[in-house]
Amino acid sequence: MIVNSERALALYCPACQGIQDHVFSIFEISKYPRHLQCSCGFVQGHIRRLEKHYELDLLSVAGDRIRLLYSLREFLFLPLVAILEPQSGQEVGYLGHPYEVEEAAFLLGDEWEYSDVQIDLDEFVNPQVMHRVLEKLQELAENDRIKCGCEHPSVGVDIYADKVELVCSFCGSAVLIGGTTRKDQERIARITEIVMEPSSHAFLEERLKPLV
Ligand SMILES: [Zn+2]
Ligand SMILES: [Zn+2]
């Protein structure tokens, strides 16, 4: 049996509020703590090997230190393990095969965005419409229906009081989606896929005309 020795961790960083991937070989993990440093410079924690476990020392979303133990099976072989904060049960990251971790982290990133939104719902110009818009976008994202046509699509979501902006961080392409009127709500309800054009700035309204 061939075991792929490459493993990955995706961890929420309380300092920059981003998600940092760490890819490593299982052979690199020893009893000496391996520091997990985010690209922002912040040290998120460490991993090390104990007798029969692997120890992950981390900071929670709230910034509290947490210590988690994983069995060899979990740490070395399972394709995907959600890393949960023991007290709240909140997901703070993933461990597993690099591919699975990357996929899961992408969705997790969305969840964080949306959980912020729940708290700030009152700040929207029209909370009901905005809620529909965000729900729809989440559904599209989960089904891989939000894309950019550029070489390395990486679409993120910026949420404002009256609109949502989808931005591709690779090519800078952006799409604005209104979130205030009944029309906005009807428009988004009809969308089955959003394919962004590389580096062009357009309103979703214009983009959707042929579909309507
Ligand atoms: Zn960071
Ligand atoms: Zn792009």
PDB file of C-alpha atoms and ligand atoms in Angstrom:
ATOM      1  CA  MET A   1       0.000   0.000   0.000  1.00  0.00           C
ATOM      2  CA  ILE A   2       1.265   3.398  -0.888  1.00  0.00           C
ATOM      3  CA  VAL A   3       0.541   6.127   1.590  1.00  0.00           C
ATOM      4  CA  ASN A   4       0.792   9.674   0.420  1.00  0.00           C
ATOM      5  CA  SER A   5       2.899  11.344   3.040  1.00  0.00           C
ATOM      6  CA  GLU A   6       1.641  14.800   2.258  1.00  0.00           C
ATOM      7  CA  ARG A   7      -0.875  16.301   4.663  1.00  0.00           C
ATOM      8  CA  ALA A   8      -2.393  19.712   4.973  1.00  0.00           C
ATOM      9  CA  LEU A   9      -3.864  21.948   7.609  1.00  0.00           C
ATOM     10  CA  ALA A  10      -6.046  24.945   6.930  1.00  0.00           C
ATOM     11  CA  LEU A  11      -6.393  27.158   9.952  1.00  0.00           C
ATOM     12  CA  TYR A  12      -8.284  30.289  10.718  1.00  0.00           C
ATOM     13  CA  CYS A  13      -5.872  33.032  11.750  1.00  0.00           C
ATOM     14  CA  PRO A  14      -7.195  35.281  14.527  1.00  0.00           C
ATOM     15  CA  ALA A  15      -4.652  37.955  13.624  1.00  0.00           C
ATOM     16  CA  CYS A  16      -5.470  38.581   9.959  1.00  0.00           C
ATOM     17  CA  GLN A  17      -8.839  36.738   9.970  1.00  0.00           C
ATOM     18  CA  GLY A  18      -7.819  34.799   6.906  1.00  0.00           C
ATOM     19  CA  ILE A  19      -7.376  31.085   6.400  1.00  0.00           C
ATOM     20  CA  GLN A  20      -3.833  29.870   6.141  1.00  0.00           C
ATOM     21  CA  ASP A  21      -2.884  26.559   4.528  1.00  0.00           C
ATOM     22  CA  HIS A  22       0.028  24.563   5.829  1.00  0.00           C
ATOM     23  CA  VAL A  23       1.213  21.642   3.706  1.00  0.00           C
ATOM     24  CA  PHE A  24       3.768  19.293   5.185  1.00  0.00           C
ATOM     25  CA  SER A  25       5.054  15.760   4.999  1.00  0.00           C
ATOM     26  CA  ILE A  26       4.157  13.470   7.883  1.00  0.00           C
ATOM     27  CA  PHE A  27       7.859  12.737   8.146  1.00  0.00           C
ATOM     28  CA  GLU A  28       8.559  16.326   9.071  1.00  0.00           C
ATOM     29  CA  ILE A  29       6.554  16.081  12.267  1.00  0.00           C
ATOM     30  CA  SER A  30       8.634  15.049  15.245  1.00  0.00           C
ATOM     31  CA  LYS A  31       8.563  15.537  18.976  1.00  0.00           C
ATOM     32  CA  TYR A  32       9.974  18.993  18.383  1.00  0.00           C
ATOM     33  CA  PRO A  33       7.151  21.479  17.864  1.00  0.00           C
ATOM     34  CA  ARG A  34       6.760  22.591  14.277  1.00  0.00           C
ATOM     35  CA  HIS A  35       5.484  26.149  14.257  1.00  0.00           C
ATOM     36  CA  LEU A  36       2.527  27.046  12.127  1.00  0.00           C
ATOM     37  CA  GLN A  37       3.125  30.522  10.871  1.00  0.00           C
ATOM     38  CA  CYS A  38       0.534  32.442   8.903  1.00  0.00           C
ATOM     39  CA  SER A  39       1.590  34.460   5.868  1.00  0.00           C
ATOM     40  CA  CYS A  40       0.707  37.586   7.904  1.00  0.00           C
ATOM     41  CA  GLY A  41       3.582  36.688  10.236  1.00  0.00           C
ATOM     42  CA  PHE A  42       1.472  35.527  13.142  1.00  0.00           C
ATOM     43  CA  VAL A  43       2.376  32.153  14.670  1.00  0.00           C
ATOM     44  CA  GLN A  44      -0.929  30.303  14.892  1.00  0.00           C
ATOM     45  CA  GLY A  45       0.397  27.451  16.979  1.00  0.00           C
ATOM     46  CA  HIS A  46       2.364  24.271  16.524  1.00  0.00           C
ATOM     47  CA  ILE A  47       2.122  20.566  15.815  1.00  0.00           C
ATOM     48  CA  ARG A  48       4.263  17.886  17.315  1.00  0.00           C
ATOM     49  CA  ARG A  49       4.322  14.162  17.738  1.00  0.00           C
ATOM     50  CA  LEU A  50       3.732  12.641  21.145  1.00  0.00           C
ATOM     51  CA  GLU A  51       3.965   8.934  21.983  1.00  0.00           C
ATOM     52  CA  LYS A  52       0.692   7.797  20.436  1.00  0.00           C
ATOM     53  CA  HIS A  53      -0.840  11.053  19.364  1.00  0.00           C
ATOM     54  CA  TYR A  54      -0.233  14.197  17.451  1.00  0.00           C
ATOM     55  CA  GLU A  55      -0.713  17.414  19.304  1.00  0.00           C
ATOM     56  CA  LEU A  56      -2.089  20.531  17.712  1.00  0.00           C
ATOM     57  CA  ASP A  57      -1.687  23.683  19.721  1.00  0.00           C
ATOM     58  CA  LEU A  58      -3.757  26.533  18.357  1.00  0.00           C
ATOM     59  CA  LEU A  59      -5.604  29.739  18.967  1.00  0.00           C
ATOM     60  CA  SER A  60      -9.371  29.725  18.733  1.00  0.00           C
ATOM     61  CA  VAL A  61     -11.347  32.228  16.662  1.00  0.00           C
ATOM     62  CA  ALA A  62     -11.733  34.259  19.857  1.00  0.00           C
ATOM     63  CA  GLY A  63      -7.977  34.107  20.442  1.00  0.00           C
ATOM     64  CA  ASP A  64      -7.936  31.546  23.275  1.00  0.00           C
ATOM     65  CA  ARG A  65      -5.270  28.877  23.302  1.00  0.00           C
ATOM     66  CA  ILE A  66      -6.562  25.372  22.602  1.00  0.00           C
ATOM     67  CA  ARG A  67      -4.775  22.050  22.626  1.00  0.00           C
ATOM     68  CA  LEU A  68      -6.073  19.143  20.589  1.00  0.00           C
ATOM     69  CA  LEU A  69      -4.900  15.555  20.351  1.00  0.00           C
ATOM     70  CA  TYR A  70      -5.308  13.374  17.278  1.00  0.00           C
ATOM     71  CA  SER A  71      -4.766   9.662  16.906  1.00  0.00           C
ATOM     72  CA  LEU A  72      -2.257   8.457  14.329  1.00  0.00           C
ATOM     73  CA  ARG A  73      -5.135   7.310  12.146  1.00  0.00           C
ATOM     74  CA  GLU A  74      -6.829  10.697  12.217  1.00  0.00           C
ATOM     75  CA  PHE A  75      -3.662  12.606  11.739  1.00  0.00           C
ATOM     76  CA  LEU A  76      -2.060  10.494   9.045  1.00  0.00           C
ATOM     77  CA  PHE A  77      -4.764   8.788   7.042  1.00  0.00           C
ATOM     78  CA  LEU A  78      -8.231  10.297   7.205  1.00  0.00           C
ATOM     79  CA  PRO A  79      -8.983  12.392   4.124  1.00  0.00           C
ATOM     80  CA  LEU A  80     -10.621  15.181   6.098  1.00  0.00           C
ATOM     81  CA  VAL A  81     -10.931  15.979   9.782  1.00  0.00           C
ATOM     82  CA  ALA A  82     -12.705  19.110  10.960  1.00  0.00           C
ATOM     83  CA  ILE A  83     -10.772  20.885  13.675  1.00  0.00           C
ATOM     84  CA  LEU A  84     -13.262  21.926  16.308  1.00  0.00           C
ATOM     85  CA  GLU A  85     -12.889  24.248  19.197  1.00  0.00           C
ATOM     86  CA  PRO A  86     -13.625  22.008  22.222  1.00  0.00           C
ATOM     87  CA  GLN A  87     -15.862  24.428  24.124  1.00  0.00           C
ATOM     88  CA  SER A  88     -17.995  25.976  21.419  1.00  0.00           C
ATOM     89  CA  GLY A  89     -17.762  23.252  18.783  1.00  0.00           C
ATOM     90  CA  GLN A  90     -16.943  25.949  16.250  1.00  0.00           C
ATOM     91  CA  GLU A  91     -14.821  24.896  13.291  1.00  0.00           C
ATOM     92  CA  VAL A  92     -11.430  26.546  13.270  1.00  0.00           C
ATOM     93  CA  GLY A  93      -9.941  24.623  10.391  1.00  0.00           C
ATOM     94  CA  TYR A  94      -9.311  21.318   8.677  1.00  0.00           C
ATOM     95  CA  LEU A  95      -6.719  18.607   8.599  1.00  0.00           C
ATOM     96  CA  GLY A  96      -6.297  15.983   5.906  1.00  0.00           C
ATOM     97  CA  HIS A  97      -5.313  15.405   2.285  1.00  0.00           C
ATOM     98  CA  PRO A  98      -4.252  18.693   0.722  1.00  0.00           C
ATOM     99  CA  TYR A  99      -6.982  18.573  -1.903  1.00  0.00           C
ATOM    100  CA  GLU A 100      -9.832  17.850   0.507  1.00  0.00           C
ATOM    101  CA  VAL A 101      -8.562  20.441   2.950  1.00  0.00           C
ATOM    102  CA  GLU A 102      -8.405  23.107   0.290  1.00  0.00           C
ATOM    103  CA  GLU A 103     -11.961  22.392  -0.823  1.00  0.00           C
ATOM    104  CA  ALA A 104     -13.314  22.405   2.709  1.00  0.00           C
ATOM    105  CA  ALA A 105     -11.436  25.555   3.641  1.00  0.00           C
ATOM    106  CA  PHE A 106     -12.941  27.366   0.691  1.00  0.00           C
ATOM    107  CA  LEU A 107     -16.437  26.660   1.975  1.00  0.00           C
ATOM    108  CA  LEU A 108     -15.446  27.346   5.542  1.00  0.00           C
ATOM    109  CA  GLY A 109     -14.209  30.765   4.476  1.00  0.00           C
ATOM    110  CA  ASP A 110     -17.668  31.443   3.118  1.00  0.00           C
ATOM    111  CA  GLU A 111     -19.271  30.305   6.320  1.00  0.00           C
ATOM    112  CA  TRP A 112     -17.238  32.732   8.311  1.00  0.00           C
ATOM    113  CA  GLU A 113     -18.282  35.525   6.028  1.00  0.00           C
ATOM    114  CA  TYR A 114     -21.889  34.539   6.426  1.00  0.00           C
ATOM    115  CA  SER A 115     -21.758  34.109  10.160  1.00  0.00           C
ATOM    116  CA  ASP A 116     -20.495  37.690  10.404  1.00  0.00           C
ATOM    117  CA  VAL A 117     -23.442  38.677   8.306  1.00  0.00           C
ATOM    118  CA  GLN A 118     -25.948  37.094  10.673  1.00  0.00           C
ATOM    119  CA  ILE A 119     -24.709  39.329  13.435  1.00  0.00           C
ATOM    120  CA  ASP A 120     -24.812  42.471  11.320  1.00  0.00           C
ATOM    121  CA  LEU A 121     -28.145  41.749   9.686  1.00  0.00           C
ATOM    122  CA  ASP A 122     -29.697  44.932  11.078  1.00  0.00           C
ATOM    123  CA  GLU A 123     -27.140  47.042   9.301  1.00  0.00           C
ATOM    124  CA  PHE A 124     -28.440  46.121   5.873  1.00  0.00           C
ATOM    125  CA  VAL A 125     -30.605  48.574   4.006  1.00  0.00           C
ATOM    126  CA  ASN A 126     -33.065  45.777   3.345  1.00  0.00           C
ATOM    127  CA  PRO A 127     -32.244  42.751   5.514  1.00  0.00           C
ATOM    128  CA  GLN A 128     -34.803  40.431   3.895  1.00  0.00           C
ATOM    129  CA  VAL A 129     -33.561  40.992   0.372  1.00  0.00           C
ATOM    130  CA  MET A 130     -29.944  40.816   1.447  1.00  0.00           C
ATOM    131  CA  HIS A 131     -30.604  37.580   3.261  1.00  0.00           C
ATOM    132  CA  ARG A 132     -32.065  36.044   0.078  1.00  0.00           C
ATOM    133  CA  VAL A 133     -29.142  37.291  -1.986  1.00  0.00           C
ATOM    134  CA  LEU A 134     -26.580  35.821   0.410  1.00  0.00           C
ATOM    135  CA  GLU A 135     -28.447  32.546   0.710  1.00  0.00           C
ATOM    136  CA  LYS A 136     -28.492  32.234  -3.042  1.00  0.00           C
ATOM    137  CA  LEU A 137     -24.802  33.061  -3.367  1.00  0.00           C
ATOM    138  CA  GLN A 138     -23.953  30.491  -0.743  1.00  0.00           C
ATOM    139  CA  GLU A 139     -25.986  27.885  -2.607  1.00  0.00           C
ATOM    140  CA  LEU A 140     -24.217  28.764  -5.867  1.00  0.00           C
ATOM    141  CA  ALA A 141     -20.805  28.638  -4.197  1.00  0.00           C
ATOM    142  CA  GLU A 142     -21.517  25.256  -2.645  1.00  0.00           C
ATOM    143  CA  ASN A 143     -22.400  23.871  -6.058  1.00  0.00           C
ATOM    144  CA  ASP A 144     -19.324  25.430  -7.622  1.00  0.00           C
ATOM    145  CA  ARG A 145     -21.465  27.788  -9.698  1.00  0.00           C
ATOM    146  CA  ILE A 146     -19.476  30.949  -9.069  1.00  0.00           C
ATOM    147  CA  LYS A 147     -16.454  31.158 -11.290  1.00  0.00           C
ATOM    148  CA  CYS A 148     -14.064  33.500 -12.991  1.00  0.00           C
ATOM    149  CA  GLY A 149     -12.826  32.838 -16.491  1.00  0.00           C
ATOM    150  CA  CYS A 150      -9.241  33.782 -15.731  1.00  0.00           C
ATOM    151  CA  GLU A 151      -6.260  31.492 -15.282  1.00  0.00           C
ATOM    152  CA  HIS A 152      -6.360  31.161 -11.493  1.00  0.00           C
ATOM    153  CA  PRO A 153      -9.862  32.004 -10.351  1.00  0.00           C
ATOM    154  CA  SER A 154     -10.152  32.875  -6.714  1.00  0.00           C
ATOM    155  CA  VAL A 155     -13.496  34.519  -6.054  1.00  0.00           C
ATOM    156  CA  GLY A 156     -14.191  36.198  -2.731  1.00  0.00           C
ATOM    157  CA  VAL A 157     -17.230  38.029  -1.431  1.00  0.00           C
ATOM    158  CA  ASP A 158     -17.390  41.581  -0.062  1.00  0.00           C
ATOM    159  CA  ILE A 159     -20.641  42.415   1.639  1.00  0.00           C
ATOM    160  CA  TYR A 160     -21.947  45.956   2.007  1.00  0.00           C
ATOM    161  CA  ALA A 161     -25.151  47.381   3.459  1.00  0.00           C
ATOM    162  CA  ASP A 162     -26.824  47.585   0.053  1.00  0.00           C
ATOM    163  CA  LYS A 163     -24.868  45.288  -2.246  1.00  0.00           C
ATOM    164  CA  VAL A 164     -22.538  42.341  -2.558  1.00  0.00           C
ATOM    165  CA  GLU A 165     -19.416  42.412  -4.620  1.00  0.00           C
ATOM    166  CA  LEU A 166     -17.813  39.276  -5.986  1.00  0.00           C
ATOM    167  CA  VAL A 167     -14.132  39.856  -6.583  1.00  0.00           C
ATOM    168  CA  CYS A 168     -11.566  37.595  -8.166  1.00  0.00           C
ATOM    169  CA  SER A 169      -8.378  38.179  -6.247  1.00  0.00           C
ATOM    170  CA  PHE A 170      -6.254  36.856  -9.104  1.00  0.00           C
ATOM    171  CA  CYS A 171      -7.364  39.057 -12.009  1.00  0.00           C
ATOM    172  CA  GLY A 172      -9.292  41.772 -10.142  1.00  0.00           C
ATOM    173  CA  SER A 173     -12.519  41.091 -11.955  1.00  0.00           C
ATOM    174  CA  ALA A 174     -15.591  42.173  -9.985  1.00  0.00           C
ATOM    175  CA  VAL A 175     -19.341  41.779 -10.185  1.00  0.00           C
ATOM    176  CA  LEU A 176     -21.795  43.875  -8.184  1.00  0.00           C
ATOM    177  CA  ILE A 177     -25.077  42.431  -7.016  1.00  0.00           C
ATOM    178  CA  GLY A 178     -27.710  44.750  -5.613  1.00  0.00           C
ATOM    179  CA  GLY A 179     -29.337  43.731  -2.342  1.00  0.00           C
ATOM    180  CA  THR A 180     -32.053  46.291  -1.622  1.00  0.00           C
ATOM    181  CA  THR A 181     -35.016  46.084  -3.934  1.00  0.00           C
ATOM    182  CA  ARG A 182     -37.619  43.512  -4.874  1.00  0.00           C
ATOM    183  CA  LYS A 183     -36.083  43.524  -8.353  1.00  0.00           C
ATOM    184  CA  ASP A 184     -32.689  42.640  -6.893  1.00  0.00           C
ATOM    185  CA  GLN A 185     -34.283  39.718  -5.151  1.00  0.00           C
ATOM    186  CA  GLU A 186     -36.105  38.477  -8.251  1.00  0.00           C
ATOM    187  CA  ARG A 187     -33.001  38.843 -10.360  1.00  0.00           C
ATOM    188  CA  ILE A 188     -30.798  36.797  -8.069  1.00  0.00           C
ATOM    189  CA  ALA A 189     -33.491  34.130  -7.735  1.00  0.00           C
ATOM    190  CA  ARG A 190     -33.279  33.432 -11.459  1.00  0.00           C
ATOM    191  CA  ILE A 191     -29.518  32.973 -11.560  1.00  0.00           C
ATOM    192  CA  THR A 192     -28.176  29.473 -11.924  1.00  0.00           C
ATOM    193  CA  GLU A 193     -24.524  30.310 -12.464  1.00  0.00           C
ATOM    194  CA  ILE A 194     -22.186  33.298 -12.307  1.00  0.00           C
ATOM    195  CA  VAL A 195     -19.195  33.242 -14.600  1.00  0.00           C
ATOM    196  CA  MET A 196     -17.066  36.336 -14.227  1.00  0.00           C
ATOM    197  CA  GLU A 197     -15.163  37.745 -17.141  1.00  0.00           C
ATOM    198  CA  PRO A 198     -11.472  38.187 -16.415  1.00  0.00           C
ATOM    199  CA  SER A 199     -10.577  41.745 -15.350  1.00  0.00           C
ATOM    200  CA  SER A 200     -13.794  43.381 -16.367  1.00  0.00           C
ATOM    201  CA  HIS A 201     -15.999  45.449 -14.134  1.00  0.00           C
ATOM    202  CA  ALA A 202     -19.670  44.903 -14.798  1.00  0.00           C
ATOM    203  CA  PHE A 203     -22.992  45.034 -13.102  1.00  0.00           C
ATOM    204  CA  LEU A 204     -24.734  41.746 -12.793  1.00  0.00           C
ATOM    205  CA  GLU A 205     -27.793  43.400 -14.270  1.00  0.00           C
ATOM    206  CA  GLU A 206     -26.066  43.852 -17.604  1.00  0.00           C
ATOM    207  CA  ARG A 207     -24.548  40.420 -17.508  1.00  0.00           C
ATOM    208  CA  LEU A 208     -27.881  38.758 -16.988  1.00  0.00           C
ATOM    209  CA  LYS A 209     -29.855  40.418 -19.750  1.00  0.00           C
ATOM    210  CA  PRO A 210     -29.446  37.557 -22.233  1.00  0.00           C
ATOM    211  CA  LEU A 211     -30.718  35.083 -19.638  1.00  0.00           C
ATOM    212  CA  VAL A 212     -33.898  36.953 -18.785  1.00  0.00           C
TER     213      VAL A 212
HETATM  214 ZN    ZN B   1      -2.668  35.612   9.637  1.00  0.00          ZN
HETATM  215 ZN    ZN B   2     -10.228  36.056 -12.265  1.00  0.00          ZN
END
